[in-house]
């Protein structure tokens, strides 16, 4: 049998180990989320943040002049990092093969990821192409792996600020990868935020209403990134 002193020592060690695991230092990173601006980007008031994310539909029906002015506007903003993905208005545009060159004032993600650094903290961001909601496996989602801090996808996740119009396969991907933040748009009427039981924060940042006019402000989010990700 253990002596009283031994039991006390074991209890103290166990408590210290638990305390060490819980008290992981974090670094706060700010993100401003926009989407579905449809050529009306200059009507928005954009708060300052470490990262600006646009979740697609920056044009109206793929108009090239919208894309060019959008890029010019991005160049006027002070944000350290600017991330953009396609929406359904861009994915079939005549200029879709050169969008990464057109948007030279941002990082354009197309089924790809980037690691950005904010005050020595690395944040991993993955951006998808636009896909309509699927009931069967999407191979482009299947290759998304963690660790991942932010997932940007034009269409929303099923059951998360989607007005019952989101993608179930995308939800399966999020449940597997567990990003801290998912930024989407597409369903204008579903604008808003929510959080899952697993702690992932979901933002539908659609700025335009159904008449393609600005109705909703940019969404400001703060993430606590573990300092263990520092280089």
PDB file of C-alpha atoms in Angstrom:
ATOM      1  CA  UNK A   1       0.000   0.000   0.000  1.00  0.00           C
ATOM      2  CA  UNK A   2       1.166   3.553  -0.715  1.00  0.00           C
ATOM      3  CA  UNK A   3       2.015   5.755   2.219  1.00  0.00           C
ATOM      4  CA  UNK A   4       0.173   9.027   2.711  1.00  0.00           C
ATOM      5  CA  UNK A   5       3.300  10.941   1.634  1.00  0.00           C
ATOM      6  CA  UNK A   6       3.565   8.913  -1.601  1.00  0.00           C
ATOM      7  CA  UNK A   7      -0.069   9.532  -2.400  1.00  0.00           C
ATOM      8  CA  UNK A   8       0.399  13.262  -1.874  1.00  0.00           C
ATOM      9  CA  UNK A   9       3.454  13.311  -4.168  1.00  0.00           C
ATOM     10  CA  UNK A  10       1.624  11.421  -6.912  1.00  0.00           C
ATOM     11  CA  UNK A  11      -1.349  13.751  -6.616  1.00  0.00           C
ATOM     12  CA  UNK A  12       0.918  16.804  -6.890  1.00  0.00           C
ATOM     13  CA  UNK A  13       2.741  15.428  -9.929  1.00  0.00           C
ATOM     14  CA  UNK A  14      -0.552  14.594 -11.650  1.00  0.00           C
ATOM     15  CA  UNK A  15      -1.904  18.060 -10.918  1.00  0.00           C
ATOM     16  CA  UNK A  16       1.250  19.731 -12.254  1.00  0.00           C
ATOM     17  CA  UNK A  17       1.122  17.664 -15.470  1.00  0.00           C
ATOM     18  CA  UNK A  18      -2.520  18.584 -16.033  1.00  0.00           C
ATOM     19  CA  UNK A  19      -1.767  22.246 -15.378  1.00  0.00           C
ATOM     20  CA  UNK A  20       1.117  22.164 -17.868  1.00  0.00           C
ATOM     21  CA  UNK A  21      -1.077  20.650 -20.588  1.00  0.00           C
ATOM     22  CA  UNK A  22      -3.879  23.188 -20.122  1.00  0.00           C
ATOM     23  CA  UNK A  23      -1.809  26.339 -19.892  1.00  0.00           C
ATOM     24  CA  UNK A  24      -0.534  26.474 -23.466  1.00  0.00           C
ATOM     25  CA  UNK A  25       0.396  30.090 -24.314  1.00  0.00           C
ATOM     26  CA  UNK A  26      -1.399  31.534 -27.325  1.00  0.00           C
ATOM     27  CA  UNK A  27      -0.946  34.480 -29.632  1.00  0.00           C
ATOM     28  CA  UNK A  28      -3.985  36.453 -30.820  1.00  0.00           C
ATOM     29  CA  UNK A  29      -4.322  36.942 -34.590  1.00  0.00           C
ATOM     30  CA  UNK A  30      -7.022  39.145 -36.110  1.00  0.00           C
ATOM     31  CA  UNK A  31      -8.890  38.239 -39.307  1.00  0.00           C
ATOM     32  CA  UNK A  32     -11.395  40.301 -41.280  1.00  0.00           C
ATOM     33  CA  UNK A  33     -13.724  38.241 -43.475  1.00  0.00           C
ATOM     34  CA  UNK A  34     -15.617  39.405 -46.573  1.00  0.00           C
ATOM     35  CA  UNK A  35     -17.340  37.601 -49.448  1.00  0.00           C
ATOM     36  CA  UNK A  36     -19.840  38.060 -52.264  1.00  0.00           C
ATOM     37  CA  UNK A  37     -18.984  41.691 -52.895  1.00  0.00           C
ATOM     38  CA  UNK A  38     -19.973  41.334 -56.575  1.00  0.00           C
ATOM     39  CA  UNK A  39     -18.062  44.376 -57.792  1.00  0.00           C
ATOM     40  CA  UNK A  40     -19.275  46.570 -54.899  1.00  0.00           C
ATOM     41  CA  UNK A  41     -16.109  46.168 -52.805  1.00  0.00           C
ATOM     42  CA  UNK A  42     -15.449  49.909 -52.626  1.00  0.00           C
ATOM     43  CA  UNK A  43     -18.695  50.407 -50.708  1.00  0.00           C
ATOM     44  CA  UNK A  44     -17.370  48.394 -47.755  1.00  0.00           C
ATOM     45  CA  UNK A  45     -15.716  49.737 -44.641  1.00  0.00           C
ATOM     46  CA  UNK A  46     -12.857  47.332 -43.931  1.00  0.00           C
ATOM     47  CA  UNK A  47     -11.474  47.207 -40.372  1.00  0.00           C
ATOM     48  CA  UNK A  48      -7.760  46.745 -39.898  1.00  0.00           C
ATOM     49  CA  UNK A  49      -6.575  43.215 -39.111  1.00  0.00           C
ATOM     50  CA  UNK A  50      -3.582  40.951 -39.565  1.00  0.00           C
ATOM     51  CA  UNK A  51      -5.293  38.952 -42.322  1.00  0.00           C
ATOM     52  CA  UNK A  52      -7.990  39.861 -44.850  1.00  0.00           C
ATOM     53  CA  UNK A  53      -9.941  36.963 -46.377  1.00  0.00           C
ATOM     54  CA  UNK A  54     -12.326  37.170 -49.338  1.00  0.00           C
ATOM     55  CA  UNK A  55     -14.316  33.949 -49.800  1.00  0.00           C
ATOM     56  CA  UNK A  56     -15.224  34.425 -53.453  1.00  0.00           C
ATOM     57  CA  UNK A  57     -17.689  36.158 -55.804  1.00  0.00           C
ATOM     58  CA  UNK A  58     -15.643  39.340 -56.003  1.00  0.00           C
ATOM     59  CA  UNK A  59     -17.182  39.956 -59.456  1.00  0.00           C
ATOM     60  CA  UNK A  60     -20.678  40.061 -60.873  1.00  0.00           C
ATOM     61  CA  UNK A  61     -21.068  37.303 -63.468  1.00  0.00           C
ATOM     62  CA  UNK A  62     -17.306  37.109 -63.978  1.00  0.00           C
ATOM     63  CA  UNK A  63     -16.831  40.625 -65.359  1.00  0.00           C
ATOM     64  CA  UNK A  64     -13.118  41.161 -65.928  1.00  0.00           C
ATOM     65  CA  UNK A  65     -13.340  44.867 -65.114  1.00  0.00           C
ATOM     66  CA  UNK A  66     -14.677  43.927 -61.667  1.00  0.00           C
ATOM     67  CA  UNK A  67     -11.689  41.655 -61.081  1.00  0.00           C
ATOM     68  CA  UNK A  68      -9.190  44.322 -62.154  1.00  0.00           C
ATOM     69  CA  UNK A  69     -10.726  46.984 -59.922  1.00  0.00           C
ATOM     70  CA  UNK A  70     -10.932  44.474 -57.069  1.00  0.00           C
ATOM     71  CA  UNK A  71      -7.184  43.891 -57.371  1.00  0.00           C
ATOM     72  CA  UNK A  72      -6.530  47.661 -57.422  1.00  0.00           C
ATOM     73  CA  UNK A  73      -8.680  48.047 -54.302  1.00  0.00           C
ATOM     74  CA  UNK A  74      -6.827  45.247 -52.518  1.00  0.00           C
ATOM     75  CA  UNK A  75      -3.592  47.098 -53.198  1.00  0.00           C
ATOM     76  CA  UNK A  76      -4.972  50.136 -51.353  1.00  0.00           C
ATOM     77  CA  UNK A  77      -5.709  48.178 -48.171  1.00  0.00           C
ATOM     78  CA  UNK A  78      -3.113  48.023 -45.365  1.00  0.00           C
ATOM     79  CA  UNK A  79      -3.552  44.378 -44.313  1.00  0.00           C
ATOM     80  CA  UNK A  80      -0.331  42.377 -44.066  1.00  0.00           C
ATOM     81  CA  UNK A  81      -1.867  39.279 -45.675  1.00  0.00           C
ATOM     82  CA  UNK A  82      -4.771  39.121 -48.161  1.00  0.00           C
ATOM     83  CA  UNK A  83      -6.288  35.781 -49.170  1.00  0.00           C
ATOM     84  CA  UNK A  84      -8.811  35.251 -52.001  1.00  0.00           C
ATOM     85  CA  UNK A  85     -10.625  32.214 -53.444  1.00  0.00           C
ATOM     86  CA  UNK A  86     -12.990  31.779 -56.383  1.00  0.00           C
ATOM     87  CA  UNK A  87     -16.736  31.968 -56.131  1.00  0.00           C
ATOM     88  CA  UNK A  88     -19.227  30.556 -58.609  1.00  0.00           C
ATOM     89  CA  UNK A  89     -19.116  33.880 -60.501  1.00  0.00           C
ATOM     90  CA  UNK A  90     -15.376  33.444 -61.155  1.00  0.00           C
ATOM     91  CA  UNK A  91     -14.801  29.707 -61.547  1.00  0.00           C
ATOM     92  CA  UNK A  92     -16.019  29.662 -65.166  1.00  0.00           C
ATOM     93  CA  UNK A  93     -14.996  33.171 -66.199  1.00  0.00           C
ATOM     94  CA  UNK A  94     -13.168  33.625 -69.502  1.00  0.00           C
ATOM     95  CA  UNK A  95     -10.078  34.730 -67.560  1.00  0.00           C
ATOM     96  CA  UNK A  96     -10.180  31.940 -64.961  1.00  0.00           C
ATOM     97  CA  UNK A  97      -6.797  30.563 -66.057  1.00  0.00           C
ATOM     98  CA  UNK A  98      -4.966  33.773 -65.185  1.00  0.00           C
ATOM     99  CA  UNK A  99      -6.767  34.906 -62.023  1.00  0.00           C
ATOM    100  CA  UNK A 100      -3.658  34.356 -59.898  1.00  0.00           C
ATOM    101  CA  UNK A 101      -1.784  36.811 -62.143  1.00  0.00           C
ATOM    102  CA  UNK A 102      -4.667  39.292 -62.180  1.00  0.00           C
ATOM    103  CA  UNK A 103      -4.907  39.370 -58.392  1.00  0.00           C
ATOM    104  CA  UNK A 104      -1.264  40.182 -57.756  1.00  0.00           C
ATOM    105  CA  UNK A 105      -2.160  42.240 -54.666  1.00  0.00           C
ATOM    106  CA  UNK A 106      -3.341  39.119 -52.829  1.00  0.00           C
ATOM    107  CA  UNK A 107      -2.594  35.427 -52.429  1.00  0.00           C
ATOM    108  CA  UNK A 108      -5.047  33.486 -54.586  1.00  0.00           C
ATOM    109  CA  UNK A 109      -5.694  29.930 -53.401  1.00  0.00           C
ATOM    110  CA  UNK A 110      -7.098  27.227 -55.673  1.00  0.00           C
ATOM    111  CA  UNK A 111      -7.187  23.862 -53.896  1.00  0.00           C
ATOM    112  CA  UNK A 112      -3.950  24.911 -52.237  1.00  0.00           C
ATOM    113  CA  UNK A 113      -2.556  26.180 -48.965  1.00  0.00           C
ATOM    114  CA  UNK A 114      -0.259  28.916 -47.773  1.00  0.00           C
ATOM    115  CA  UNK A 115       1.486  29.552 -44.474  1.00  0.00           C
ATOM    116  CA  UNK A 116       1.511  33.204 -43.463  1.00  0.00           C
ATOM    117  CA  UNK A 117       3.491  34.636 -40.583  1.00  0.00           C
ATOM    118  CA  UNK A 118       2.065  37.181 -38.163  1.00  0.00           C
ATOM    119  CA  UNK A 119       4.504  38.447 -35.538  1.00  0.00           C
ATOM    120  CA  UNK A 120       6.555  35.217 -35.772  1.00  0.00           C
ATOM    121  CA  UNK A 121       3.467  32.976 -35.520  1.00  0.00           C
ATOM    122  CA  UNK A 122       2.670  30.713 -38.488  1.00  0.00           C
ATOM    123  CA  UNK A 123      -0.957  30.397 -39.643  1.00  0.00           C
ATOM    124  CA  UNK A 124      -1.826  27.690 -42.176  1.00  0.00           C
ATOM    125  CA  UNK A 125      -4.636  28.644 -44.586  1.00  0.00           C
ATOM    126  CA  UNK A 126      -6.227  26.378 -47.193  1.00  0.00           C
ATOM    127  CA  UNK A 127      -8.465  27.692 -49.977  1.00  0.00           C
ATOM    128  CA  UNK A 128     -10.692  25.569 -52.217  1.00  0.00           C
ATOM    129  CA  UNK A 129     -12.122  25.960 -55.692  1.00  0.00           C
ATOM    130  CA  UNK A 130     -15.879  26.511 -55.769  1.00  0.00           C
ATOM    131  CA  UNK A 131     -17.887  23.285 -55.789  1.00  0.00           C
ATOM    132  CA  UNK A 132     -21.623  22.833 -55.669  1.00  0.00           C
ATOM    133  CA  UNK A 133     -22.835  20.833 -52.630  1.00  0.00           C
ATOM    134  CA  UNK A 134     -22.121  17.133 -53.000  1.00  0.00           C
ATOM    135  CA  UNK A 135     -23.629  13.993 -51.450  1.00  0.00           C
ATOM    136  CA  UNK A 136     -20.779  11.753 -52.552  1.00  0.00           C
ATOM    137  CA  UNK A 137     -17.060  12.063 -51.911  1.00  0.00           C
ATOM    138  CA  UNK A 138     -15.230  15.060 -53.385  1.00  0.00           C
ATOM    139  CA  UNK A 139     -11.620  14.070 -54.197  1.00  0.00           C
ATOM    140  CA  UNK A 140     -10.507  17.692 -53.845  1.00  0.00           C
ATOM    141  CA  UNK A 141     -11.759  17.719 -50.267  1.00  0.00           C
ATOM    142  CA  UNK A 142     -10.291  14.298 -49.535  1.00  0.00           C
ATOM    143  CA  UNK A 143      -6.730  15.572 -50.032  1.00  0.00           C
ATOM    144  CA  UNK A 144      -7.076  18.385 -47.492  1.00  0.00           C
ATOM    145  CA  UNK A 145      -5.046  17.469 -44.431  1.00  0.00           C
ATOM    146  CA  UNK A 146      -4.195  19.053 -41.101  1.00  0.00           C
ATOM    147  CA  UNK A 147      -2.849  20.729 -39.227  1.00  0.00           C
ATOM    148  CA  UNK A 148      -4.888  23.631 -40.553  1.00  0.00           C
ATOM    149  CA  UNK A 149      -5.848  26.926 -38.936  1.00  0.00           C
ATOM    150  CA  UNK A 150      -8.190  28.482 -41.517  1.00  0.00           C
ATOM    151  CA  UNK A 151     -10.247  26.901 -44.307  1.00  0.00           C
ATOM    152  CA  UNK A 152     -11.648  29.229 -46.987  1.00  0.00           C
ATOM    153  CA  UNK A 153     -14.399  27.850 -49.229  1.00  0.00           C
ATOM    154  CA  UNK A 154     -17.010  29.833 -51.139  1.00  0.00           C
ATOM    155  CA  UNK A 155     -19.863  27.439 -50.401  1.00  0.00           C
ATOM    156  CA  UNK A 156     -20.735  26.929 -46.715  1.00  0.00           C
ATOM    157  CA  UNK A 157     -20.564  23.792 -44.615  1.00  0.00           C
ATOM    158  CA  UNK A 158     -23.819  21.879 -44.117  1.00  0.00           C
ATOM    159  CA  UNK A 159     -25.585  23.031 -40.970  1.00  0.00           C
ATOM    160  CA  UNK A 160     -23.234  25.973 -40.336  1.00  0.00           C
ATOM    161  CA  UNK A 161     -24.514  29.441 -41.399  1.00  0.00           C
ATOM    162  CA  UNK A 162     -25.828  27.860 -44.607  1.00  0.00           C
ATOM    163  CA  UNK A 163     -29.638  28.242 -44.443  1.00  0.00           C
ATOM    164  CA  UNK A 164     -29.871  24.486 -45.065  1.00  0.00           C
ATOM    165  CA  UNK A 165     -27.945  24.821 -48.332  1.00  0.00           C
ATOM    166  CA  UNK A 166     -24.423  23.732 -47.356  1.00  0.00           C
ATOM    167  CA  UNK A 167     -22.281  20.796 -48.418  1.00  0.00           C
ATOM    168  CA  UNK A 168     -22.289  17.578 -46.379  1.00  0.00           C
ATOM    169  CA  UNK A 169     -18.972  16.422 -47.844  1.00  0.00           C
ATOM    170  CA  UNK A 170     -17.376  19.698 -46.822  1.00  0.00           C
ATOM    171  CA  UNK A 171     -18.729  19.169 -43.316  1.00  0.00           C
ATOM    172  CA  UNK A 172     -17.073  15.740 -43.198  1.00  0.00           C
ATOM    173  CA  UNK A 173     -13.800  17.362 -44.227  1.00  0.00           C
ATOM    174  CA  UNK A 174     -14.067  20.002 -41.506  1.00  0.00           C
ATOM    175  CA  UNK A 175     -14.850  17.366 -38.878  1.00  0.00           C
ATOM    176  CA  UNK A 176     -11.751  15.450 -39.981  1.00  0.00           C
ATOM    177  CA  UNK A 177      -9.312  18.361 -40.301  1.00  0.00           C
ATOM    178  CA  UNK A 178     -10.675  20.520 -37.424  1.00  0.00           C
ATOM    179  CA  UNK A 179      -9.597  24.024 -38.507  1.00  0.00           C
ATOM    180  CA  UNK A 180      -9.999  26.876 -36.057  1.00  0.00           C
ATOM    181  CA  UNK A 181     -11.918  28.995 -38.568  1.00  0.00           C
ATOM    182  CA  UNK A 182     -13.974  28.315 -41.717  1.00  0.00           C
ATOM    183  CA  UNK A 183     -14.778  31.310 -43.925  1.00  0.00           C
ATOM    184  CA  UNK A 184     -17.438  31.026 -46.631  1.00  0.00           C
ATOM    185  CA  UNK A 185     -20.214  32.987 -48.335  1.00  0.00           C
ATOM    186  CA  UNK A 186     -22.391  32.162 -51.376  1.00  0.00           C
ATOM    187  CA  UNK A 187     -25.710  31.938 -49.493  1.00  0.00           C
ATOM    188  CA  UNK A 188     -26.331  35.653 -49.005  1.00  0.00           C
ATOM    189  CA  UNK A 189     -29.264  35.211 -46.651  1.00  0.00           C
ATOM    190  CA  UNK A 190     -27.163  33.024 -44.332  1.00  0.00           C
ATOM    191  CA  UNK A 191     -24.743  35.819 -43.362  1.00  0.00           C
ATOM    192  CA  UNK A 192     -23.509  35.407 -39.796  1.00  0.00           C
ATOM    193  CA  UNK A 193     -21.356  33.350 -37.437  1.00  0.00           C
ATOM    194  CA  UNK A 194     -21.601  30.220 -35.323  1.00  0.00           C
ATOM    195  CA  UNK A 195     -19.310  27.798 -33.509  1.00  0.00           C
ATOM    196  CA  UNK A 196     -19.335  23.994 -33.456  1.00  0.00           C
ATOM    197  CA  UNK A 197     -19.037  21.778 -30.396  1.00  0.00           C
ATOM    198  CA  UNK A 198     -15.475  20.974 -31.493  1.00  0.00           C
ATOM    199  CA  UNK A 199     -14.546  24.655 -31.284  1.00  0.00           C
ATOM    200  CA  UNK A 200     -14.362  25.513 -34.993  1.00  0.00           C
ATOM    201  CA  UNK A 201     -15.725  28.967 -35.742  1.00  0.00           C
ATOM    202  CA  UNK A 202     -17.814  29.349 -38.912  1.00  0.00           C
ATOM    203  CA  UNK A 203     -18.310  32.641 -40.739  1.00  0.00           C
ATOM    204  CA  UNK A 204     -20.619  33.283 -43.671  1.00  0.00           C
ATOM    205  CA  UNK A 205     -19.257  36.663 -44.736  1.00  0.00           C
ATOM    206  CA  UNK A 206     -21.589  37.373 -47.697  1.00  0.00           C
ATOM    207  CA  UNK A 207     -21.733  41.160 -47.951  1.00  0.00           C
ATOM    208  CA  UNK A 208     -24.303  41.528 -50.736  1.00  0.00           C
ATOM    209  CA  UNK A 209     -28.006  40.901 -50.514  1.00  0.00           C
ATOM    210  CA  UNK A 210     -29.873  39.085 -53.249  1.00  0.00           C
ATOM    211  CA  UNK A 211     -30.075  42.243 -55.366  1.00  0.00           C
ATOM    212  CA  UNK A 212     -26.264  42.399 -55.540  1.00  0.00           C
ATOM    213  CA  UNK A 213     -26.001  45.447 -53.311  1.00  0.00           C
ATOM    214  CA  UNK A 214     -23.986  45.697 -50.103  1.00  0.00           C
ATOM    215  CA  UNK A 215     -26.162  44.853 -47.107  1.00  0.00           C
ATOM    216  CA  UNK A 216     -23.805  43.304 -44.525  1.00  0.00           C
ATOM    217  CA  UNK A 217     -20.572  44.580 -42.945  1.00  0.00           C
ATOM    218  CA  UNK A 218     -17.234  42.795 -42.888  1.00  0.00           C
ATOM    219  CA  UNK A 219     -16.857  40.228 -40.112  1.00  0.00           C
ATOM    220  CA  UNK A 220     -13.994  40.678 -37.640  1.00  0.00           C
ATOM    221  CA  UNK A 221     -12.640  37.560 -35.908  1.00  0.00           C
ATOM    222  CA  UNK A 222      -9.818  36.962 -33.435  1.00  0.00           C
ATOM    223  CA  UNK A 223      -8.059  33.592 -33.241  1.00  0.00           C
ATOM    224  CA  UNK A 224      -5.831  32.322 -30.443  1.00  0.00           C
ATOM    225  CA  UNK A 225      -2.975  30.507 -32.154  1.00  0.00           C
ATOM    226  CA  UNK A 226      -0.782  28.321 -29.897  1.00  0.00           C
ATOM    227  CA  UNK A 227       2.672  29.796 -29.510  1.00  0.00           C
ATOM    228  CA  UNK A 228       4.104  26.334 -30.162  1.00  0.00           C
ATOM    229  CA  UNK A 229       3.629  27.238 -33.846  1.00  0.00           C
ATOM    230  CA  UNK A 230       6.272  29.951 -33.549  1.00  0.00           C
ATOM    231  CA  UNK A 231       9.474  29.421 -35.475  1.00  0.00           C
TER     232      UNK A 231
END
